[in-house]
Amino acid sequence: MFKEYKSLSLPEVDKQILEFWEKNDVFKRSIEERDIDNSFVFYEGPPSANGKPGIHHVMARTIKDIFCRYQTLTGKRVERKGGWDTHGLPIELKVESELGITKEDIGTKISVDDYNKACKETVMRFKGIWDDITVKMGYWVDLENPYVTYEKEYMESVWWLLKQIYDKGLMYKGYTIQPYSPAAGTGLSSHELNMPGAYQDVSDTTVVAMFKATKASDFGWLWSLPVTPPQPPEGGSKTALEDEELPPSGGWGGMMGSEDSSEVHIIAWTTTPWTLPSNTALTVGPKIQYVKVRTKNQYTGEANDVVLAKELVSKWFGGHNQPVIEAMSAPFSGTQLAGLRYEQLLEGPTPTDGDAFRIITGNFVTTDAGTGIVHTAPSFGQDDMAVGKANGIGSLTLVDKQGKFTEDAGLFAGRHVKNYKDDPDYKDVNVDIAIHLKTVGQAFNVAKYNHSYPHCWRTDKPVLYYPLDSWFIKASAVKERMSQLNDTINWQPESTGTGRFGKWLENLNDWNLSRSRYWGIPLPIWRSEDGTEEVCIGSIAELDAAITVANAALGLDQSVPNDLHRPYIDEVVLFQNGKKLVRELDLIDVWFDSGSMPYAQWGFPGPLAPKGGTTEEPPVYQTANPMTYLQLKEYAQKMRTEDATPAEEALWAELSNKQLEGYKFRRQHIVGNFIVDFICLEKRLIVEVDGGVHDTPEAIENGRQRTSILKQKGYQMIRFRNEAVLNDVQQVLGAIKHKMASCPTFTKAMLANGVERVSPFGGRGAFPADFIAEGVDQTRGWFYTLHAIGTMVFDSVAYKNVVSNGLVLDKNGKKMSKRLGNAVDPFKTIDQYGADATRWYMISNANPWDNLKFNEEGIQEVRRVFFGTLHNTYNFLALYANIDGYDVADPKNKMAFKDYPEIDRWILSRLNTLTKEVSELYAAYDATPACRAIENFVNAELSNWYVRQCRRRFWKGEMSQDKRAAYNTLYGCLLQVARLMSPVAPFYAERLYQDLTGAAAGAENVKGTANSVHLDILPSVDESQIDKDLETRMGYAQRISSLTLSLRKADNLRVRQPLQKILVPATDEDFQRHVAAVADIVKSETNIKEVEFLTDGDFLKKSIKANFRVLGKKVGKRMKDVAKLIGANAEAIIKGIETAGEATLSLDGEDLVLVAEDVLIATEDIPGWKVATDGEITVALDVTVTEELAKEGLARELVNRIQNMRKDLGFEVTDRIRVRLQGSPAVEAAATAYKAYISAEVLADSLVLDGDVDGETLELPGEETAVLAVGKV
RNA sequence: UCUGACGUAGCGCAGUUGGUUAGCGCAUCCGCCUGAUACGCGGAAGGCCGGUGGUUCGAGUCCACCCGUCAGGACCA
C-alpha cells in the first residue's frame, strides 16, 4: 500500500526523516558503502563557532551539501570532516568586552593562561547551536570527529607547514606600517578598522609646507628656469607656454628673459603636520608635469619661487586668501626633479639608515589632491615606507608608542600629537607646528580640512600609522606560480577566479603573518637577542630535541609544554651556536590556521614529521636492503606457511582479503630489516601479535628497539597478546580500526613508486580537494590561504573546483544586521517552512553567486508551487494505485517500452532529457538551472500535462495494460524526481522515495532501490527513450490547445460546451503528421470533436518574411533591402518556393535565389474564421453551437452539477447513486438523449425525469434551469 | 580611487555563437470549484531590456563612456 496524505507539512517531514537518518546511520552508510578508490574530496571550511549561525550560513552550506550529495548519488565516496576555526581576534575582542578588560590588562590584571582559557571556552559556546542548525538544515558533515584549530595536533601541523615555508627561504622579519592606537597601546587589525563607526569625519589642521631646495650643479637649471607672467588669453584660452615640451635647461632665453630664482621651495601638503619632523623625502610622480611659480609668501610677504604640479596651480593660486602668480615656468616632468636635495624642514635628528632629504619618484602620486608632491615620512605611512625603502632614504620615528614626540624631536619634544590623554588643557601640536612654519616662512598655506579618518573603536581616538615589527611570508615571490595554478582551477562563477582572485594574485603583497595577540598559534621561531641566531621549529619532536640541547647547554630543566599556546610556549628557551634563543612573541595570523586545514585536519604529517629538527626530506617508504632481502623473504615465507601461531591464523582470518574496511593487510611482511606480523601499507600500520616468547627481558628490549626504528621510519605500531586475539578477536579488530582512523593514508601510487614523497593525504587521495565552497568574502581569505599554502608547500592547487556564493540580503536588498533587526533567524525559518523549502528557494531563486534578496514569500511560493504540486502528484498516484492494488514489483506490470502509449513515452522521454540535463548541471556545479528544470518538469509537464491528460486512465475501469502503463510511468517519473531533487531537498526526496519504495514501512525494498534515496545510485540516462520528435509533437499539442482555449475564451465559450471542430493550416507534411498524432490529446483537452487540416494553399492567406538568421549570413549588408524586396514580392516568392522550391529575386542587377530555408512562411489568416496564431501555428475555431452540441453541453453541465452534489453530500468516489431531475424542456431533452452518458459519468443506477422533484434548484447556461435530487443507492 | 558582480513587467528571475514578435514564476485583472489538488485550472493585461554613444544590414546580447545598487581592495599624503 502506498501511504496517502491529507496535507503536506514539510517541517514534519524533516523531523521524521532526521529520525530515520539517525536511526539507520544513513550519512555514514552513504560514505562507507562507496568504494574508497572512487572518492570525491571535499573540504569543509571551518566556521567560527563564536557567534550564532545566520541564514547566510544555511545558504553556503546548502551549496556544499548539494554537490557532495550529488557526487554521492553518482556513486562517489564523499568524506566530509567538519571543523572549527577557534582562534583569532574576534574571539579575543569578545572575551575582552565580556571580562571588561583591554589588551593592556592581559598579563597584568588577568593571566595569559586564564585569558586563553576564557577564549577557549567562549569560542565553543555556540557549538551546540551550530550542530543543531547543521542537523536541522540537513547538512551532512561529520560532526563527531571534527578538526579543531586549537588542538595540539592541528597546531603541530601548522608549525610543520610554516617550517616548510621557512626552509624555502620564504619568510622574513621586517617592519611594516600598521594602524596603531596610542591610547589603547595596541596595533589595530583591518578588521577593527572596518568596524562601523571607525571612520569618523574630522576637521584637521593641514599645512602646505615649503621645503627649501639646495642648489646643486645638476639642478642649476631649476633656479635659472625662466618664468613668464601669465598672459591674458588671446585668440584662444591657452598661454604661450602651455603644451610646450621642456628643453632641460637654458632653452628659454630667447623667448623671454627673467631673473633666476634666489630660493626654490618645493611645496607639499599634509593633513598630519605632526609627521613633518619625521619627513625624510618628497615624492613626485615621474610622469606628472611640474612648474616653478613665482609668487609672494602670503604670511611673510617675501618673494617666493615654489614648485608644484602644473595641474594643481589653479588650486593654490589666485583664489580667495591665496597668493597671486607673478610668473610661471614651462612645465617639466617629475623625473627631472629626482635627486634634488632640500634642507630638513624642522630642526632635529637626521636618519642614520639612509640618504635622506631628497626628491624621489613614486607611482602612487596623483594630482587629485595636495600639490602633486607628497611629503614622505616612511614611519607613518604605508606608501611612504614602500617608496622610502625602494629609494633608501631612511626614516625618522620621532613619535613614541604613547603618541607623543620623542625627547629628541626638537621644538615639540614630549608633546602628544593628538589629545590621547583626554587632557582638558591639550593644545593641538599640529596648530603649533603650523604657526611655527608660518613664522619662519616655511608655510605656504595653512587651512582646516574635513575628511574621514580612522579611529580606534575602543578609545575613540584617532589612529596613527606606526612602524611595527612583523614576520612576513614572501608570497610575492611565488605569485606567478600561484597565478599559473589558479588558471587550472574551475571557479564558479568564473569571474571571481579570473577577476577578483586572479587580479589580486597579480598584485600580491607579502603576507603579514604576525599578530601581537594571545589566543592563537604561536609563531614557532626562536631568536637570539641580537638576531643573529634563529631557529624555526616544525614539530613537537623537533622542539623536544631542541629543548634537550638547550637544557644541557643552559643547565635548565625544561620540557615540551602540554599546551602549545601562550604563555607556556613563551617560557621555552632554546640554544644555538652559543646563544640563548627566545621565542618571537607574535602569533600566527588565523588565516594561516584555516589555510592549513587540508593537512592539519589529519594532523599531517603527524608521527611522520622529520625528527630532530633537520630540514631533510620527509621519510620515504623504504624496502630492505637487497643484501638481506632474499634471506628475509625466505624466512618470511616459512613463517607464513609453517610457523604461524593459532593467534596469527585467527587474526589473519579476519584481516585477509581486505575484510577490514577494505584495507589490504599483508602478513609476515618485510620492512627494512625486520619481518612484521601484519601490516597495512596504506596506513603504515603494523600489527604485532605477541606470545609468551616475547616476554624475556632480552626480547622486550629487542622489541623496543625494533619498534623505535620502525616508528622512525614512519610506521605506527599496535600490539596484541595472543590471548586477546584468541578470546575476543572482535575487540582486537575494533582497536585496530580505531588506530587506523588516526593514521594518515598513503596512496597506491605512492606505495607503488616506493620512494614517493609523503603527501598530505588524510583519506585516500584527499588532496587536493575536488570541491570547496564558501562566500565571496573568502576570496582573499580562505580561498587565498588554501591556495598560497598549497602552492608554497606542495606546488599544487589545494582545490580543483570552487563555488563562491554571494551575500544574503534582506528582501529590500539591505545587508542583514542585528542592529537593523532585519536578520533572518534560520531556526525560525526552517521550523516554519522546512529545510527543503528554504534550501530550494535559496538555490532556485537566483544563482548563488548573485546576492540573494531573501524573502519569506519566496519560500512560501516554493512550498506551494513546487512541493505542493509534487506532493499532490504523489497523492494522486497513491490514491488510485491503492484502489487498484497496483504493485510495482508485480511481474505482470513489466512491459516493453514500445508498448507504452504515446503520452507515456513522451513523459518518459522528457524524464530522460531532464535526467541528462540535471546531471550535467550538477556536475558543472550549477545548481540553479538544475532546480528550475526539475521544477518545470514537475509542474508544467508531469502534473499539469501528463497527469491531467491521463486522469481518466487511472480511474476508469479495471486493471488493464493501459492502466499498468500509466502507473508504471507515473511511478517511474516520481521515483526519478525523488533522486534528482535529493541533493537540494534531501528530506522530502527521502520521504517521496520511501513512500514509493516502501522502505519506511519496513517492507521489502522494491528491486533496484536502496532504502534511502541517499544510498541509491542515479540510474544513467536511457538515450533510447529520448524521442525529440515526440517532444516536438507534444509541444504542438500544447500550443494548439492553448490557442484553442484562448479562442474559446474570446467568444465566451466554456470548455464544457463541446464544439465541432478546429482548423489547422498545415501545408507542411511533417507538421501535419505530427499534429495528427496528437489530435486526440488536443480534442480531449479542448472539448472539440474534430481537428481538420487545411492544405489548400490558395485558400489560405499566407505571409512571408525573411529568415534573418540564415539569410543574413548569405547577403550581409544587403539584408535590409532583401527583406524589403521579399515583402514587396511576397506572393510570387511564396508561390515559387511552394511549387518550384525556389524563387529568384533581382537585386541591383544581380539575381538572388531564395530557397525554403531562407524565408519563413506562415499562415496568418483563414478568411471567414476567427483565428489565433502562435509563431508558425495557426488555429481557427468553429464557434457554431448546433442544437445537438448545445444538448451535449447541457448534459455535461448536468454531470458537473451532479458531481458537485455528490461531493457536497460527502459520498465516496465509488458510491452508486440515484438521480431525479426536473428541468426546462431543453434540459430534459438533453438528459433524455444523454442518459447513458450521464449515468455512467456520475455512477448513477437510475436517472429519472420527474415532474415534482424536491431538490436543489440550479441555473444552467442559456437561461436553462434544473431541479436535481441525488441519493445513495 | 581601483577591481568585480548586478541593473530586463509591481516583485523575484531566464534570455544560447548578435537575427525578426524579449520569456518564466509570483502578484494583478477576467473567467473557471472538470472525480489529486482553490496550496488548483484557463485566459488577459503589463517592458524606451539603467542611460548615452559606437560597431553592425541587424544589439537585451559586442565595445566605450556615464548613472545606480552591492561587495571587496587600496588610500586618505
PDB file of C-alpha atoms in Angstrom, chain A residues 561-723:
ATOM      1  CA  PRO A 561      54.644  22.188  27.295  1.00  0.00           C
ATOM      2  CA  ASN A 562      51.441  20.211  27.154  1.00  0.00           C
ATOM      3  CA  ASP A 563      49.694  23.198  25.736  1.00  0.00           C
ATOM      4  CA  LEU A 564      51.439  24.863  22.840  1.00  0.00           C
ATOM      5  CA  HIS A 565      49.613  28.121  23.389  1.00  0.00           C
ATOM      6  CA  ARG A 566      50.909  31.128  25.160  1.00  0.00           C
ATOM      7  CA  PRO A 567      52.063  31.656  27.837  1.00  0.00           C
ATOM      8  CA  TYR A 568      53.671  28.210  28.210  1.00  0.00           C
ATOM      9  CA  ILE A 569      55.462  28.233  24.930  1.00  0.00           C
ATOM     10  CA  ASP A 570      56.860  31.690  25.675  1.00  0.00           C
ATOM     11  CA  GLU A 571      58.780  30.266  28.592  1.00  0.00           C
ATOM     12  CA  VAL A 572      60.719  27.846  26.447  1.00  0.00           C
ATOM     13  CA  VAL A 573      64.278  28.956  25.884  1.00  0.00           C
ATOM     14  CA  LEU A 574      66.445  27.379  23.207  1.00  0.00           C
ATOM     15  CA  PHE A 575      70.126  27.490  22.484  1.00  0.00           C
ATOM     16  CA  GLN A 576      72.140  27.645  19.316  1.00  0.00           C
ATOM     17  CA  ASN A 577      75.773  28.402  18.488  1.00  0.00           C
ATOM     18  CA  GLY A 578      76.443  29.687  21.926  1.00  0.00           C
ATOM     19  CA  LYS A 579      73.472  31.945  22.066  1.00  0.00           C
ATOM     20  CA  LYS A 580      70.268  31.834  24.002  1.00  0.00           C
ATOM     21  CA  LEU A 581      67.175  31.987  21.859  1.00  0.00           C
ATOM     22  CA  VAL A 582      63.785  33.249  22.934  1.00  0.00           C
ATOM     23  CA  ARG A 583      60.541  32.931  21.071  1.00  0.00           C
ATOM     24  CA  GLU A 584      59.306  35.707  18.853  1.00  0.00           C
ATOM     25  CA  LEU A 585      56.232  36.753  20.753  1.00  0.00           C
ATOM     26  CA  ASP A 586      53.892  37.009  17.807  1.00  0.00           C
ATOM     27  CA  LEU A 587      51.043  34.691  16.966  1.00  0.00           C
ATOM     28  CA  ILE A 588      50.395  33.351  13.503  1.00  0.00           C
ATOM     29  CA  ASP A 589      47.607  35.016  11.542  1.00  0.00           C
ATOM     30  CA  VAL A 590      44.499  32.868  11.983  1.00  0.00           C
ATOM     31  CA  TRP A 591      44.058  32.766   8.262  1.00  0.00           C
ATOM     32  CA  PHE A 592      47.101  30.577   8.179  1.00  0.00           C
ATOM     33  CA  ASP A 593      45.267  28.229  10.534  1.00  0.00           C
ATOM     34  CA  SER A 594      42.368  27.771   8.197  1.00  0.00           C
ATOM     35  CA  GLY A 595      44.534  27.565   5.098  1.00  0.00           C
ATOM     36  CA  SER A 596      46.397  24.694   6.750  1.00  0.00           C
ATOM     37  CA  MET A 597      43.225  22.710   7.078  1.00  0.00           C
ATOM     38  CA  PRO A 598      43.761  20.189   4.233  1.00  0.00           C
ATOM     39  CA  TYR A 599      46.773  18.854   6.083  1.00  0.00           C
ATOM     40  CA  ALA A 600      46.188  19.822   9.668  1.00  0.00           C
ATOM     41  CA  GLN A 601      42.751  18.220   9.767  1.00  0.00           C
ATOM     42  CA  TRP A 602      44.602  14.921   9.645  1.00  0.00           C
ATOM     43  CA  GLY A 603      47.422  16.130  11.824  1.00  0.00           C
ATOM     44  CA  PHE A 604      49.710  15.775   8.849  1.00  0.00           C
ATOM     45  CA  PRO A 605      52.429  14.722   8.823  1.00  0.00           C
ATOM     46  CA  GLY A 606      51.900  13.645  12.401  1.00  0.00           C
ATOM     47  CA  PRO A 607      54.237  10.912  13.526  1.00  0.00           C
ATOM     48  CA  LEU A 608      55.983  11.125  10.199  1.00  0.00           C
ATOM     49  CA  ALA A 609      57.365  14.548  10.850  1.00  0.00           C
ATOM     50  CA  PRO A 610      61.096  14.711  10.492  1.00  0.00           C
ATOM     51  CA  LYS A 611      62.709  14.173  13.833  1.00  0.00           C
ATOM     52  CA  GLY A 612      65.497  16.156  15.339  1.00  0.00           C
ATOM     53  CA  GLY A 613      64.872  19.455  13.658  1.00  0.00           C
ATOM     54  CA  THR A 614      66.517  18.606  10.393  1.00  0.00           C
ATOM     55  CA  THR A 615      65.458  20.039   7.107  1.00  0.00           C
ATOM     56  CA  GLU A 616      65.919  16.843   5.183  1.00  0.00           C
ATOM     57  CA  GLU A 617      63.223  15.371   3.000  1.00  0.00           C
ATOM     58  CA  PRO A 618      60.387  13.708   4.848  1.00  0.00           C
ATOM     59  CA  PRO A 619      60.995   9.999   5.246  1.00  0.00           C
ATOM     60  CA  VAL A 620      60.319   7.785   2.328  1.00  0.00           C
ATOM     61  CA  TYR A 621      58.969   4.321   2.071  1.00  0.00           C
ATOM     62  CA  GLN A 622      61.918   2.041   2.346  1.00  0.00           C
ATOM     63  CA  THR A 623      62.360  -1.551   1.490  1.00  0.00           C
ATOM     64  CA  ALA A 624      65.014  -3.754   2.927  1.00  0.00           C
ATOM     65  CA  ASN A 625      68.483  -3.521   1.563  1.00  0.00           C
ATOM     66  CA  PRO A 626      68.985  -6.009  -1.260  1.00  0.00           C
ATOM     67  CA  MET A 627      71.624  -7.971   0.636  1.00  0.00           C
ATOM     68  CA  THR A 628      69.359  -9.180   3.345  1.00  0.00           C
ATOM     69  CA  TYR A 629      66.133  -9.098   1.416  1.00  0.00           C
ATOM     70  CA  LEU A 630      66.305 -12.565  -0.138  1.00  0.00           C
ATOM     71  CA  GLN A 631      67.211 -14.156   3.109  1.00  0.00           C
ATOM     72  CA  LEU A 632      64.383 -12.413   4.869  1.00  0.00           C
ATOM     73  CA  LYS A 633      61.990 -13.360   2.150  1.00  0.00           C
ATOM     74  CA  GLU A 634      62.692 -16.992   2.554  1.00  0.00           C
ATOM     75  CA  TYR A 635      62.313 -16.765   6.267  1.00  0.00           C
ATOM     76  CA  ALA A 636      59.049 -14.865   5.966  1.00  0.00           C
ATOM     77  CA  GLN A 637      57.599 -17.456   3.664  1.00  0.00           C
ATOM     78  CA  LYS A 638      58.364 -20.136   6.139  1.00  0.00           C
ATOM     79  CA  MET A 639      56.757 -18.207   8.939  1.00  0.00           C
ATOM     80  CA  ARG A 640      53.657 -17.656   6.887  1.00  0.00           C
ATOM     81  CA  THR A 641      53.117 -21.264   5.998  1.00  0.00           C
ATOM     82  CA  GLU A 642      54.682 -23.392   8.688  1.00  0.00           C
ATOM     83  CA  ASP A 643      55.285 -21.373  11.766  1.00  0.00           C
ATOM     84  CA  ALA A 644      52.078 -19.402  12.054  1.00  0.00           C
ATOM     85  CA  THR A 645      50.658 -19.429  15.546  1.00  0.00           C
ATOM     86  CA  PRO A 646      46.954 -20.084  16.166  1.00  0.00           C
ATOM     87  CA  ALA A 647      46.517 -16.454  17.181  1.00  0.00           C
ATOM     88  CA  GLU A 648      48.129 -15.257  13.975  1.00  0.00           C
ATOM     89  CA  GLU A 649      45.934 -17.568  11.967  1.00  0.00           C
ATOM     90  CA  ALA A 650      42.863 -16.340  13.792  1.00  0.00           C
ATOM     91  CA  LEU A 651      43.695 -12.713  13.161  1.00  0.00           C
ATOM     92  CA  TRP A 652      44.658 -13.370   9.573  1.00  0.00           C
ATOM     93  CA  ALA A 653      41.261 -14.943   9.028  1.00  0.00           C
ATOM     94  CA  GLU A 654      39.789 -11.531   9.816  1.00  0.00           C
ATOM     95  CA  LEU A 655      42.315  -9.295   8.123  1.00  0.00           C
ATOM     96  CA  SER A 656      42.959 -11.108   4.874  1.00  0.00           C
ATOM     97  CA  ASN A 657      41.147 -10.326   1.705  1.00  0.00           C
ATOM     98  CA  LYS A 658      40.529  -6.663   2.524  1.00  0.00           C
ATOM     99  CA  GLN A 659      37.905  -7.618   5.051  1.00  0.00           C
ATOM    100  CA  LEU A 660      38.649  -4.793   7.410  1.00  0.00           C
ATOM    101  CA  GLU A 661      37.036  -1.732   5.844  1.00  0.00           C
ATOM    102  CA  GLY A 662      38.572  -2.548   2.543  1.00  0.00           C
ATOM    103  CA  TYR A 663      42.159  -2.170   3.688  1.00  0.00           C
ATOM    104  CA  LYS A 664      44.672  -4.614   2.415  1.00  0.00           C
ATOM    105  CA  PHE A 665      46.802  -6.297   5.041  1.00  0.00           C
ATOM    106  CA  ARG A 666      49.887  -8.396   4.444  1.00  0.00           C
ATOM    107  CA  ARG A 667      51.307 -10.864   6.850  1.00  0.00           C
ATOM    108  CA  GLN A 668      54.915 -11.620   7.648  1.00  0.00           C
ATOM    109  CA  HIS A 669      55.953  -8.683   5.590  1.00  0.00           C
ATOM    110  CA  ILE A 670      59.458  -7.387   5.296  1.00  0.00           C
ATOM    111  CA  VAL A 671      60.035  -3.853   6.463  1.00  0.00           C
ATOM    112  CA  GLY A 672      63.579  -2.670   6.484  1.00  0.00           C
ATOM    113  CA  ASN A 673      65.470  -5.475   8.126  1.00  0.00           C
ATOM    114  CA  PHE A 674      62.512  -6.731  10.037  1.00  0.00           C
ATOM    115  CA  ILE A 675      59.643  -9.037   9.445  1.00  0.00           C
ATOM    116  CA  VAL A 676      56.429  -7.746  10.873  1.00  0.00           C
ATOM    117  CA  ASP A 677      53.397  -9.887  11.683  1.00  0.00           C
ATOM    118  CA  PHE A 678      50.769  -7.882   9.855  1.00  0.00           C
ATOM    119  CA  ILE A 679      50.940  -4.617   8.034  1.00  0.00           C
ATOM    120  CA  CYS A 680      48.564  -2.302   6.263  1.00  0.00           C
ATOM    121  CA  LEU A 681      50.822  -0.396   3.883  1.00  0.00           C
ATOM    122  CA  GLU A 682      48.259   2.235   3.046  1.00  0.00           C
ATOM    123  CA  LYS A 683      48.121   3.220   6.660  1.00  0.00           C
ATOM    124  CA  ARG A 684      51.671   2.235   7.507  1.00  0.00           C
ATOM    125  CA  LEU A 685      50.225   0.408  10.436  1.00  0.00           C
ATOM    126  CA  ILE A 686      51.940  -2.634  11.850  1.00  0.00           C
ATOM    127  CA  VAL A 687      50.018  -5.120  13.952  1.00  0.00           C
ATOM    128  CA  GLU A 688      52.046  -7.438  16.127  1.00  0.00           C
ATOM    129  CA  VAL A 689      50.730 -10.442  17.943  1.00  0.00           C
ATOM    130  CA  ASP A 690      52.929 -11.483  20.840  1.00  0.00           C
ATOM    131  CA  GLY A 691      53.034 -14.697  22.802  1.00  0.00           C
ATOM    132  CA  GLY A 692      54.985 -15.889  25.818  1.00  0.00           C
ATOM    133  CA  VAL A 693      58.311 -15.999  23.968  1.00  0.00           C
ATOM    134  CA  HIS A 694      58.275 -12.250  23.755  1.00  0.00           C
ATOM    135  CA  ASP A 695      58.352 -11.850  27.500  1.00  0.00           C
ATOM    136  CA  THR A 696      62.043 -12.376  28.192  1.00  0.00           C
ATOM    137  CA  PRO A 697      63.906  -9.188  29.086  1.00  0.00           C
ATOM    138  CA  GLU A 698      66.045  -9.628  26.034  1.00  0.00           C
ATOM    139  CA  ALA A 699      63.067  -9.991  23.756  1.00  0.00           C
ATOM    140  CA  ILE A 700      61.436  -6.988  25.327  1.00  0.00           C
ATOM    141  CA  GLU A 701      64.493  -4.844  24.730  1.00  0.00           C
ATOM    142  CA  ASN A 702      64.766  -6.125  21.166  1.00  0.00           C
ATOM    143  CA  GLY A 703      61.137  -5.366  20.574  1.00  0.00           C
ATOM    144  CA  ARG A 704      61.533  -1.883  21.985  1.00  0.00           C
ATOM    145  CA  GLN A 705      64.401  -1.130  19.633  1.00  0.00           C
ATOM    146  CA  ARG A 706      62.589  -2.596  16.735  1.00  0.00           C
ATOM    147  CA  THR A 707      59.536  -0.505  17.487  1.00  0.00           C
ATOM    148  CA  SER A 708      61.590   2.600  17.800  1.00  0.00           C
ATOM    149  CA  ILE A 709      63.331   2.034  14.479  1.00  0.00           C
ATOM    150  CA  LEU A 710      60.114   1.244  12.699  1.00  0.00           C
ATOM    151  CA  LYS A 711      58.480   4.302  14.188  1.00  0.00           C
ATOM    152  CA  GLN A 712      61.305   6.415  12.942  1.00  0.00           C
ATOM    153  CA  LYS A 713      60.708   5.039   9.526  1.00  0.00           C
ATOM    154  CA  GLY A 714      57.194   6.332   9.833  1.00  0.00           C
ATOM    155  CA  TYR A 715      55.271   3.269  10.853  1.00  0.00           C
ATOM    156  CA  GLN A 716      52.641   3.089  13.528  1.00  0.00           C
ATOM    157  CA  MET A 717      52.511   0.008  15.652  1.00  0.00           C
ATOM    158  CA  ILE A 718      49.841  -1.706  17.644  1.00  0.00           C
ATOM    159  CA  ARG A 719      50.457  -4.855  19.701  1.00  0.00           C
ATOM    160  CA  PHE A 720      48.170  -7.577  20.985  1.00  0.00           C
ATOM    161  CA  ARG A 721      48.648 -10.590  23.153  1.00  0.00           C
ATOM    162  CA  ASN A 722      47.884 -13.996  21.696  1.00  0.00           C
ATOM    163  CA  GLU A 723      45.176 -14.439  24.302  1.00  0.00           C
TER     164      GLU A 723
END
